[in-house]
Amino acid sequence: DSGVTQTPKHLITATGQRVTLRCSPRSGDLSVYWYQQSLDQGLQFLIQYYNGEERAKGNILERFSAQQFPDLHSELNLSSLELGDSALYFCASSDNKGINYGYTFGSGTRLTVV
Amino acid sequence: EDQVTQSPEALRLQEGESSSLNCSYTVSGLRGLFWYRQDPGKGPEFLFTLYSAGEEKEKERLKATLTKKESFLHITAPKPEDSATYLCAVPFNNAGNMLTFGGGTRLMVKP
């Protein structure tokens, strides 16, 4: 157990639907990062939050949004889902704004859009 | 342009056959190079951080080294349980502290 908790582990939904992925960071970590991993794209950075505020954005689609709550858990919202959104979605956390010791990843949410 | 590239994409080894994985990077002012191991369907697991050319770190059968242009992950006498995808990552200067990952090397060790 890495200390980063992601729920649900698996999600199957239809095109056009909206889903919410949840992440609880490791205790004490203020930064949360969301990554998408598909077979042909590898690990792609989506967005980072630090202590409730957005810090950095990657190639995140406008249909996707995220937030970090006062208790530091984070949610990634995916809407108007398309078949191509099927992927593993990982959350990672780190202990400060920096990355001196790398990220700790959760076990991921596997999203299947049918 | 900042880049991180891994080679080979896949590597098949016999148990006990040592080899090396490569991670080439182009980034000004390197602020660390990170190695992760990822098992199928699981999240990447942190292995090493290297900060300066000449630095080396070891863990069991793995040794990571760093030069000014690339990093190597040396695997000595691998076992089947070393089979996994190995990822390297660097923070890009125009992207805050966000780690950008290479495409990974899928290692398969046969008994």
XYZ file of N, CA and C in Angstrom:
675
model
N 0.838 -1.191 0.000
C 0.000 0.000 0.000
C 0.885 1.258 0.000
N 0.715 2.095 -1.041
C 1.581 3.266 -1.178
C 1.164 4.403 -0.266
N -0.062 4.369 0.230
C -0.573 5.469 1.033
C -1.443 6.421 0.238
N -1.422 6.300 -1.079
C -2.293 7.097 -1.943
C -3.473 6.200 -2.328
N -4.672 6.657 -2.027
C -5.868 5.832 -2.245
C -6.695 6.393 -3.380
N -7.000 5.540 -4.349
C -7.840 5.955 -5.466
C -9.085 5.078 -5.514
N -10.215 5.736 -5.752
C -11.470 4.995 -5.919
C -12.273 5.609 -7.059
N -13.057 4.801 -7.799
C -13.067 3.344 -7.711
C -11.863 2.749 -8.446
N -11.664 1.472 -8.333
C -10.566 0.814 -9.051
C -10.915 0.591 -10.518
N -12.187 0.296 -10.746
C -12.653 0.072 -12.110
C -13.947 0.842 -12.315
N -14.130 1.305 -13.541
C -15.331 2.055 -13.880
C -15.655 1.789 -15.338
N -16.882 1.347 -15.573
C -17.333 1.144 -16.945
C -18.535 2.047 -17.139
N -18.494 2.847 -18.195
C -19.579 3.782 -18.425
C -19.769 3.975 -19.926
N -20.876 4.607 -20.269
C -21.203 4.780 -21.687
C -20.718 6.122 -22.197
N -20.577 6.221 -23.508
C -20.188 7.486 -24.112
C -21.204 8.556 -23.753
N -20.690 9.768 -23.572
C -21.539 10.892 -23.235
C -21.780 11.091 -21.753
N -21.404 10.115 -20.962
C -21.638 10.198 -19.521
C -20.551 11.011 -18.822
N -20.777 11.217 -17.524
C -19.832 11.946 -16.680
C -19.463 11.054 -15.493
N -18.181 11.071 -15.145
C -17.729 10.283 -13.995
C -16.816 11.136 -13.117
N -16.688 10.715 -11.877
C -15.791 11.379 -10.927
C -14.847 10.355 -10.329
N -13.561 10.647 -10.420
C -12.533 9.796 -9.835
C -12.020 10.489 -8.583
N -11.758 9.709 -7.558
C -11.375 10.276 -6.278
C -9.981 9.830 -5.872
N -9.271 10.725 -5.195
C -7.908 10.430 -4.746
C -7.688 11.013 -3.360
N -7.188 10.204 -2.463
C -6.745 10.681 -1.155
C -5.230 10.580 -1.114
N -4.540 11.698 -0.941
C -3.070 11.667 -0.975
C -2.489 11.010 0.265
N -1.202 10.731 0.191
C -0.491 10.207 1.344
C -0.541 11.231 2.470
N -0.619 10.761 3.707
C -0.708 11.655 4.847
C 0.451 12.656 4.856
N 0.105 13.934 4.947
C 1.130 14.975 4.994
C 1.483 15.578 3.653
N 1.100 14.904 2.564
C 1.400 15.440 1.230
C 0.393 16.509 0.842
N 0.901 17.632 0.349
C 0.033 18.737 -0.017
C -0.240 18.797 -1.521
N 0.650 18.191 -2.300
C 0.506 18.225 -3.764
C -0.151 16.950 -4.272
N -1.071 17.139 -5.205
C -1.724 16.023 -5.881
C -1.568 16.217 -7.384
N -1.218 15.157 -8.072
C -1.030 15.182 -9.515
C -1.946 14.123 -10.138
N -2.534 14.456 -11.274
C -3.323 13.490 -12.027
C -2.617 13.191 -13.350
N -2.543 11.895 -13.650
C -1.949 11.436 -14.898
C -2.920 10.477 -15.592
N -2.855 10.497 -16.921
C -3.614 9.551 -17.730
C -2.623 8.626 -18.428
N -2.908 7.343 -18.411
C -2.039 6.393 -19.100
C -2.860 5.532 -20.049
N -2.613 5.705 -21.336
C -3.237 4.848 -22.338
C -2.141 4.076 -23.042
N -2.556 3.029 -23.771
C -1.566 2.141 -24.372
C -0.645 2.879 -25.334
N -1.209 3.816 -26.085
C -0.405 4.457 -27.124
C 0.202 5.783 -26.703
N -0.141 6.277 -25.527
C 0.342 7.607 -25.123
C 1.258 7.587 -23.917
N 1.336 6.488 -23.221
C 2.163 6.482 -22.028
C 1.533 7.338 -20.942
N 2.346 7.709 -19.967
C 1.867 8.509 -18.848
C 1.852 9.983 -19.234
N 0.664 10.578 -19.251
C 0.512 11.974 -19.634
C 0.006 12.777 -18.448
N 0.707 13.854 -18.155
C 0.325 14.724 -17.049
C -0.944 15.485 -17.386
N -1.876 15.529 -16.444
C -3.113 16.270 -16.646
C -3.116 17.571 -15.843
N -2.966 17.472 -14.526
C -3.107 18.657 -13.698
C -2.509 18.417 -12.317
N -2.053 19.506 -11.702
C -1.496 19.456 -10.353
C -2.222 20.439 -9.453
N -2.464 20.025 -8.220
C -2.980 20.903 -7.189
C -2.028 20.904 -6.001
N -1.896 22.056 -5.408
C -1.083 22.186 -4.199
C -1.918 22.897 -3.142
N -2.196 22.214 -2.075
C -2.919 22.777 -0.929
C -4.198 23.500 -1.373
N -4.911 22.886 -2.286
C -6.207 23.413 -2.703
C -6.180 24.309 -3.923
N -4.982 24.671 -4.375
C -4.907 25.580 -5.518
C -4.285 24.879 -6.717
N -4.779 25.202 -7.889
C -4.206 24.658 -9.111
C -2.811 25.225 -9.327
N -1.822 24.341 -9.597
C -0.447 24.776 -9.764
C 0.068 24.645 -11.189
N -0.353 23.596 -11.860
C 0.143 23.385 -13.221
C -0.876 22.574 -13.995
N -0.938 22.871 -15.309
C -1.835 22.145 -16.203
C -1.041 21.525 -17.319
N -1.400 20.316 -17.676
C -0.807 19.662 -18.827
C -1.798 19.662 -19.960
N -1.813 18.587 -20.719
C -2.724 18.489 -21.858
C -4.103 18.004 -21.419
N -4.704 18.714 -20.515
C -6.002 18.297 -19.998
C -7.096 18.865 -20.888
N -8.026 18.002 -21.278
C -9.118 18.418 -22.146
C -10.072 19.336 -21.388
N -10.790 20.171 -22.149
C -11.750 21.070 -21.516
C -12.904 20.295 -20.874
N -13.138 19.078 -21.341
C -14.191 18.230 -20.763
C -13.782 17.676 -19.400
N -12.507 17.831 -19.065
C -12.006 17.311 -17.797
C -11.780 18.475 -16.836
N -12.045 18.246 -15.575
C -11.756 19.257 -14.561
C -11.391 18.552 -13.271
N -10.770 19.285 -12.388
C -10.355 18.691 -11.111
C -10.446 19.736 -10.021
N -10.410 19.275 -8.797
C -10.340 20.175 -7.657
C -9.712 19.431 -6.481
N -9.180 20.214 -5.558
C -8.634 19.656 -4.321
C -9.359 20.328 -3.164
N -9.848 19.524 -2.267
C -10.685 19.997 -1.178
C -9.844 20.334 0.060
N -10.451 21.032 1.037
C -9.706 21.408 2.253
C -9.058 20.233 2.974
N -9.650 19.048 2.873
C -9.017 17.904 3.534
C -7.946 17.278 2.655
N -7.645 17.923 1.538
C -6.580 17.590 0.577
C -6.925 16.457 -0.379
N -8.084 15.819 -0.225
C -8.414 14.835 -1.240
C -8.759 15.566 -2.537
N -8.649 14.867 -3.628
C -8.857 15.488 -4.925
C -9.836 14.646 -5.740
N -10.533 15.323 -6.624
C -11.444 14.644 -7.539
C -11.153 15.098 -8.968
N -11.200 14.141 -9.863
C -11.048 14.408 -11.295
C -12.383 14.104 -11.949
N -12.967 15.110 -12.577
C -14.259 14.971 -13.226
C -14.074 14.878 -14.735
N -14.646 13.844 -15.315
C -14.556 13.621 -16.758
C -15.974 13.627 -17.317
N -16.231 14.507 -18.262
C -17.587 14.615 -18.787
C -17.613 14.388 -20.297
N -18.839 14.215 -20.808
C -19.043 13.959 -22.248
C -18.052 12.906 -22.733
N -18.010 11.807 -22.045
C -16.975 10.814 -22.282
C -17.015 10.237 -23.688
N -15.823 10.002 -24.197
C -15.657 9.421 -25.529
C -14.888 8.107 -25.377
N -14.963 7.281 -26.427
C -14.280 5.992 -26.385
C -12.782 6.176 -26.103
N -12.217 7.225 -26.650
C -10.788 7.483 -26.503
C -10.363 7.889 -25.106
N -11.328 8.138 -24.238
C -10.993 8.479 -22.849
C -10.716 7.234 -22.016
N -10.959 6.071 -22.584
C -10.664 4.826 -21.871
C -9.169 4.763 -21.591
N -8.818 4.603 -20.328
C -7.414 4.636 -19.926
C -7.325 4.332 -18.441
N -6.089 4.235 -17.982
C -5.832 4.201 -16.550
C -5.577 5.630 -16.092
N -6.210 6.032 -15.015
C -6.015 7.357 -14.472
C -5.339 7.208 -13.108
N -4.171 7.826 -13.001
C -3.394 7.740 -11.771
C -3.377 9.079 -11.053
N -3.421 8.966 -9.762
C -3.190 10.097 -8.889
C -1.858 9.863 -8.187
N -1.109 10.926 -7.989
C 0.147 10.835 -7.249
C 0.197 12.002 -6.272
N 0.959 11.840 -5.228
C 1.127 12.952 -4.290
C 2.595 13.123 -3.928
N 2.938 14.313 -3.486
C 4.293 14.588 -3.010
C 4.206 15.504 -1.807
N 5.333 15.609 -1.103
C 5.263 16.227 0.214
C 5.340 17.741 0.203
N 5.668 18.358 -0.936
C 5.696 19.804 -0.985
C 5.592 20.254 -2.437
N 5.821 21.509 -2.670
C 5.745 22.008 -4.030
C 6.830 21.401 -4.908
N 7.922 21.025 -4.264
C 9.013 20.431 -5.006
C 8.849 18.943 -5.168
N 9.790 18.313 -5.782
C 9.695 16.886 -6.081
C 10.971 16.181 -5.671
N 11.570 16.633 -4.601
C 12.880 16.102 -4.235
C 12.898 14.592 -4.076
N 11.814 14.046 -3.652
C 11.776 12.614 -3.394
C 10.807 11.894 -4.311
N 10.461 12.525 -5.419
C 9.584 11.867 -6.372
C 8.139 11.865 -5.915
N 7.335 11.281 -6.720
C 5.919 11.167 -6.403
C 5.629 9.784 -5.846
N 4.527 9.685 -5.090
C 3.981 8.395 -4.696
C 2.672 8.225 -5.443
N 2.586 7.154 -6.198
C 1.405 6.930 -7.022
C 0.399 6.022 -6.337
N -0.859 6.250 -6.641
C -1.903 5.320 -6.255
C -1.971 4.171 -7.240
N -2.882 3.270 -7.013
C -2.997 2.075 -7.857
C -3.853 2.312 -9.091
N -4.443 3.497 -9.189
C -5.130 3.865 -10.418
C -6.599 3.507 -10.474
N -7.292 4.186 -11.382
C -8.670 3.854 -11.736
C -8.678 3.494 -13.212
N -9.154 2.292 -13.508
C -9.262 1.891 -14.920
C -10.630 2.277 -15.426
N -10.659 3.212 -16.365
C -11.913 3.682 -16.957
C -12.106 3.044 -18.323
N -13.253 2.439 -18.483
C -13.630 1.877 -19.777
C -14.891 2.564 -20.242
N -14.828 3.198 -21.413
C -15.984 3.868 -21.994
C -16.491 3.004 -23.151
N -17.752 2.641 -23.080
C -18.313 1.728 -24.102
C -19.425 2.413 -24.890
N 14.100 22.069 -27.277
C 12.850 21.566 -26.703
C 13.161 20.455 -25.702
N 12.517 20.527 -24.542
C 12.708 19.508 -23.525
C 12.162 18.168 -23.991
N 12.966 17.113 -23.809
C 12.543 15.778 -24.213
C 13.121 14.732 -23.277
N 12.409 13.635 -23.156
C 12.930 12.463 -22.447
C 12.538 11.231 -23.243
N 13.526 10.431 -23.597
C 13.326 9.289 -24.486
C 13.972 8.050 -23.891
N 13.245 6.945 -23.924
C 13.774 5.696 -23.384
C 13.972 4.666 -24.485
N 15.030 3.868 -24.307
C 15.284 2.768 -25.246
C 15.925 1.601 -24.516
N 15.697 0.372 -25.007
C 14.743 0.034 -26.051
C 13.317 0.090 -25.526
N 12.338 -0.038 -26.417
C 10.943 -0.063 -25.976
C 10.647 -1.351 -25.221
N 11.263 -2.441 -25.670
C 11.065 -3.739 -25.027
C 12.380 -4.489 -25.006
N 12.568 -5.291 -23.989
C 13.812 -6.040 -23.827
C 13.502 -7.393 -23.210
N 13.927 -8.432 -23.909
C 13.752 -9.798 -23.399
C 15.104 -10.333 -22.954
N 15.180 -10.809 -21.737
C 16.418 -11.355 -21.202
C 16.170 -12.739 -20.630
N 17.201 -13.536 -20.650
C 17.162 -14.793 -19.913
C 17.554 -14.500 -18.467
N 17.039 -15.274 -17.558
C 17.409 -15.108 -16.168
C 18.923 -15.156 -16.040
N 19.490 -14.167 -15.338
C 20.930 -14.100 -15.151
C 21.667 -13.304 -16.201
N 20.979 -12.905 -17.274
C 21.613 -12.161 -18.366
C 21.537 -10.664 -18.079
N 22.643 -10.060 -17.727
C 22.678 -8.640 -17.361
C 22.510 -7.750 -18.593
N 21.955 -6.562 -18.372
C 21.766 -5.611 -19.470
C 21.533 -4.218 -18.901
N 21.349 -3.255 -19.801
C 21.122 -1.869 -19.392
C 19.977 -1.259 -20.167
N 19.232 -0.376 -19.497
C 18.167 0.398 -20.111
C 18.638 1.854 -20.180
N 18.223 2.542 -21.238
C 18.703 3.900 -21.450
C 17.584 4.924 -21.336
N 17.918 6.069 -20.764
C 16.999 7.207 -20.702
C 17.779 8.443 -21.128
N 17.444 8.975 -22.287
C 18.113 10.182 -22.791
C 17.230 11.383 -22.533
N 17.835 12.473 -22.121
C 17.025 13.642 -21.819
C 17.658 14.909 -22.401
N 16.803 15.851 -22.709
C 17.229 17.167 -23.148
C 16.460 18.169 -22.324
N 17.123 18.745 -21.354
C 16.492 19.752 -20.508
C 17.596 20.622 -19.935
N 17.359 21.901 -19.900
C 18.371 22.794 -19.340
C 18.214 22.842 -17.829
N 19.341 22.747 -17.134
C 19.253 22.829 -15.686
C 18.507 21.669 -15.069
N 19.074 20.475 -15.206
C 18.409 19.274 -14.686
C 18.169 19.397 -13.185
N 16.951 19.160 -12.779
C 16.585 19.221 -11.359
C 16.222 17.845 -10.825
N 16.861 16.852 -11.382
C 16.629 15.503 -10.909
C 16.149 14.600 -12.023
N 16.577 13.339 -11.989
C 16.077 12.334 -12.918
C 15.578 11.172 -12.075
N 14.381 10.731 -12.375
C 13.699 9.767 -11.526
C 13.477 8.469 -12.298
N 13.673 7.346 -11.607
C 13.366 6.035 -12.170
C 12.220 5.409 -11.367
N 11.283 4.818 -12.127
C 10.150 4.132 -11.527
C 10.023 2.755 -12.151
N 9.421 1.858 -11.386
C 9.056 0.537 -11.889
C 7.536 0.453 -11.903
N 6.972 -0.074 -12.985
C 5.524 -0.232 -13.050
C 5.166 -1.653 -13.453
N 4.393 -2.315 -12.611
C 3.860 -3.634 -12.920
C 2.515 -3.463 -13.624
N 2.125 -4.426 -14.448
C 0.879 -4.290 -15.219
C -0.324 -3.967 -14.338
N -1.068 -2.931 -14.732
C -2.284 -2.567 -14.032
C -2.073 -1.894 -12.694
N -0.828 -1.550 -12.375
C -0.531 -0.911 -11.086
C 0.134 0.441 -11.307
N 0.182 1.217 -10.229
C 0.825 2.509 -10.309
C 2.332 2.400 -10.290
N 3.028 3.364 -10.885
C 4.490 3.347 -10.851
C 5.008 3.405 -9.420
N 6.088 2.662 -9.193
C 6.718 2.607 -7.877
C 8.084 3.257 -7.951
N 8.319 4.223 -7.084
C 9.564 4.987 -7.097
C 10.769 4.092 -6.807
N 11.837 4.267 -7.617
C 13.066 3.520 -7.409
C 14.210 4.429 -6.944
N 14.566 5.405 -7.814
C 15.745 6.227 -7.558
C 15.505 7.669 -7.993
N 16.264 8.570 -7.369
C 16.429 9.924 -7.872
C 17.921 10.188 -8.020
N 18.310 10.737 -9.164
C 19.699 11.133 -9.410
C 19.716 12.618 -9.706
N 20.720 13.332 -9.176
C 20.716 14.782 -9.316
C 21.877 15.332 -10.124
N 23.023 14.644 -10.102
C 24.181 15.233 -10.770
C 24.952 14.158 -11.528
N 25.611 14.603 -12.601
C 26.396 13.694 -13.426
C 27.430 12.976 -12.576
N 27.536 11.675 -12.792
C 28.465 10.861 -12.026
C 27.829 10.165 -10.838
N 26.637 10.584 -10.506
C 25.958 9.989 -9.356
C 25.471 8.583 -9.703
N 25.542 7.683 -8.732
C 25.062 6.318 -8.898
C 24.252 5.925 -7.663
N 23.221 5.104 -7.910
C 22.442 4.570 -6.801
C 22.107 3.114 -7.085
N 22.064 2.316 -6.043
C 21.825 0.882 -6.200
C 20.702 0.407 -5.302
N 20.005 -0.609 -5.820
C 18.975 -1.267 -5.031
C 18.862 -2.692 -5.532
N 19.296 -3.622 -4.733
C 19.289 -5.040 -5.095
C 20.034 -5.220 -6.422
N 19.355 -5.708 -7.443
C 20.028 -5.990 -8.720
C 20.046 -4.777 -9.651
N 19.547 -3.655 -9.210
C 19.446 -2.467 -10.042
C 20.480 -1.417 -9.644
N 21.085 -0.802 -10.645
C 21.965 0.327 -10.410
C 21.675 1.398 -11.447
N 21.428 2.612 -10.972
C 21.151 3.730 -11.858
C 22.347 4.665 -11.881
N 22.689 5.116 -13.077
C 23.785 6.056 -13.249
C 23.308 7.240 -14.066
N 24.039 8.372 -13.944
C 23.620 9.603 -14.623
C 24.812 10.297 -15.259
N 24.637 10.708 -16.522
C 25.595 11.586 -17.185
C 24.862 12.884 -17.517
N 25.537 13.772 -18.235
C 24.908 15.058 -18.560
C 23.817 14.935 -19.620
N 23.779 13.781 -20.294
C 22.800 13.646 -21.368
C 21.874 12.455 -21.193
N 22.265 11.495 -20.339
C 21.463 10.289 -20.239
C 21.646 9.590 -18.906
N 20.744 8.674 -18.659
C 20.832 7.842 -17.472
C 20.685 6.393 -17.904
N 21.369 5.521 -17.186
C 21.263 4.095 -17.448
C 20.747 3.391 -16.204
N 19.918 2.411 -16.464
C 19.488 1.517 -15.390
C 20.078 0.148 -15.704
N 21.088 -0.227 -14.929
C 21.767 -1.493 -15.143
C 21.084 -2.571 -14.300
N 20.823 -3.692 -14.947
C 20.186 -4.807 -14.248
C 21.173 -5.984 -14.269
N 21.612 -6.362 -13.091
C 22.616 -7.415 -12.966
C 21.957 -8.730 -12.564
N 22.244 -9.766 -13.352
C 21.700 -11.106 -13.076
C 20.211 -11.049 -12.763
N 19.402 -10.552 -13.707
C 17.970 -10.378 -13.427
C 17.254 -11.686 -13.168
N 16.153 -11.563 -12.415
C 15.281 -12.695 -12.128
C 13.916 -12.424 -12.755
N 13.106 -13.446 -12.935
C 11.777 -13.229 -13.535
C 10.959 -12.159 -12.816
N 11.140 -12.030 -11.515
C 10.373 -11.019 -10.768
C 10.808 -9.593 -11.080
N 11.871 -9.437 -11.814
C 12.280 -8.100 -12.263
C 11.512 -7.664 -13.508
N 10.719 -8.564 -14.066
C 9.919 -8.226 -15.240
C 8.921 -7.135 -14.891
N 8.955 -6.057 -15.647
C 8.101 -4.886 -15.389
C 8.415 -3.855 -16.463
N 7.693 -2.746 -16.430
C 8.050 -1.601 -17.257
C 8.810 -0.607 -16.394
N 9.937 -0.169 -16.905
C 10.767 0.785 -16.171
C 10.645 2.156 -16.840
N 10.298 3.136 -16.037
C 10.041 4.493 -16.521
C 11.062 5.458 -15.940
N 11.512 6.374 -16.778
C 12.306 7.474 -16.233
C 11.509 8.763 -16.420
N 11.809 9.752 -15.609
C 11.060 11.006 -15.651
C 11.955 12.151 -15.223
N 11.703 13.315 -15.816
C 12.424 14.531 -15.426
C 11.414 15.665 -15.314
N 11.705 16.661 -14.470
C 10.842 17.843 -14.430
C 11.260 18.795 -15.538
N 10.307 19.227 -16.343
C 10.587 20.179 -17.398
C 10.501 21.593 -16.831
N 11.410 22.454 -17.261
C 11.500 23.783 -16.662
C 10.279 24.653 -16.931
N 9.594 24.404 -18.020
C 8.438 25.225 -18.337
C 7.148 24.650 -17.786
N 7.280 23.704 -16.882
C 6.080 23.038 -16.385
C 6.139 22.877 -14.870
N 6.693 23.854 -14.188
C 6.731 23.791 -12.736
C 7.461 22.579 -12.236
N 6.891 21.880 -11.323
C 7.542 20.708 -10.746
C 6.990 19.410 -11.309
N 6.224 19.507 -12.351
C 5.583 18.343 -12.909
C 6.593 17.431 -13.590
N 6.524 16.138 -13.279
C 7.400 15.151 -13.901
C 6.862 14.763 -15.271
N 7.761 14.768 -16.249
C 7.428 14.286 -17.575
C 8.101 12.941 -17.770
N 7.321 11.955 -18.156
C 7.807 10.589 -18.231
C 8.197 10.203 -19.648
N 9.219 9.357 -19.750
C 9.544 8.722 -21.008
C 8.532 7.623 -21.294
N 8.667 7.014 -22.478
C 7.711 6.000 -22.888
C 7.879 4.659 -22.190
N 8.995 4.490 -21.495
C 9.199 3.257 -20.738
C 9.898 2.174 -21.527
N 10.526 1.258 -20.802
C 11.096 0.031 -21.376
C 10.406 -1.142 -20.696
N 9.796 -1.979 -21.520
C 9.118 -3.170 -20.984
C 10.124 -4.300 -20.931
N 10.467 -4.711 -19.728
C 11.469 -5.758 -19.515
C 10.793 -7.084 -19.211
N 11.204 -8.110 -19.943
C 10.694 -9.461 -19.704
C 11.889 -10.370 -19.429
N 11.904 -11.007 -18.279
C 12.987 -11.909 -17.900
C 12.433 -13.328 -17.852
N 12.987 -14.182 -18.707
C 12.512 -15.564 -18.780
C 13.364 -16.474 -17.909
N 12.709 -17.417 -17.241
C 13.473 -18.344 -16.377
C 14.290 -19.325 -17.214
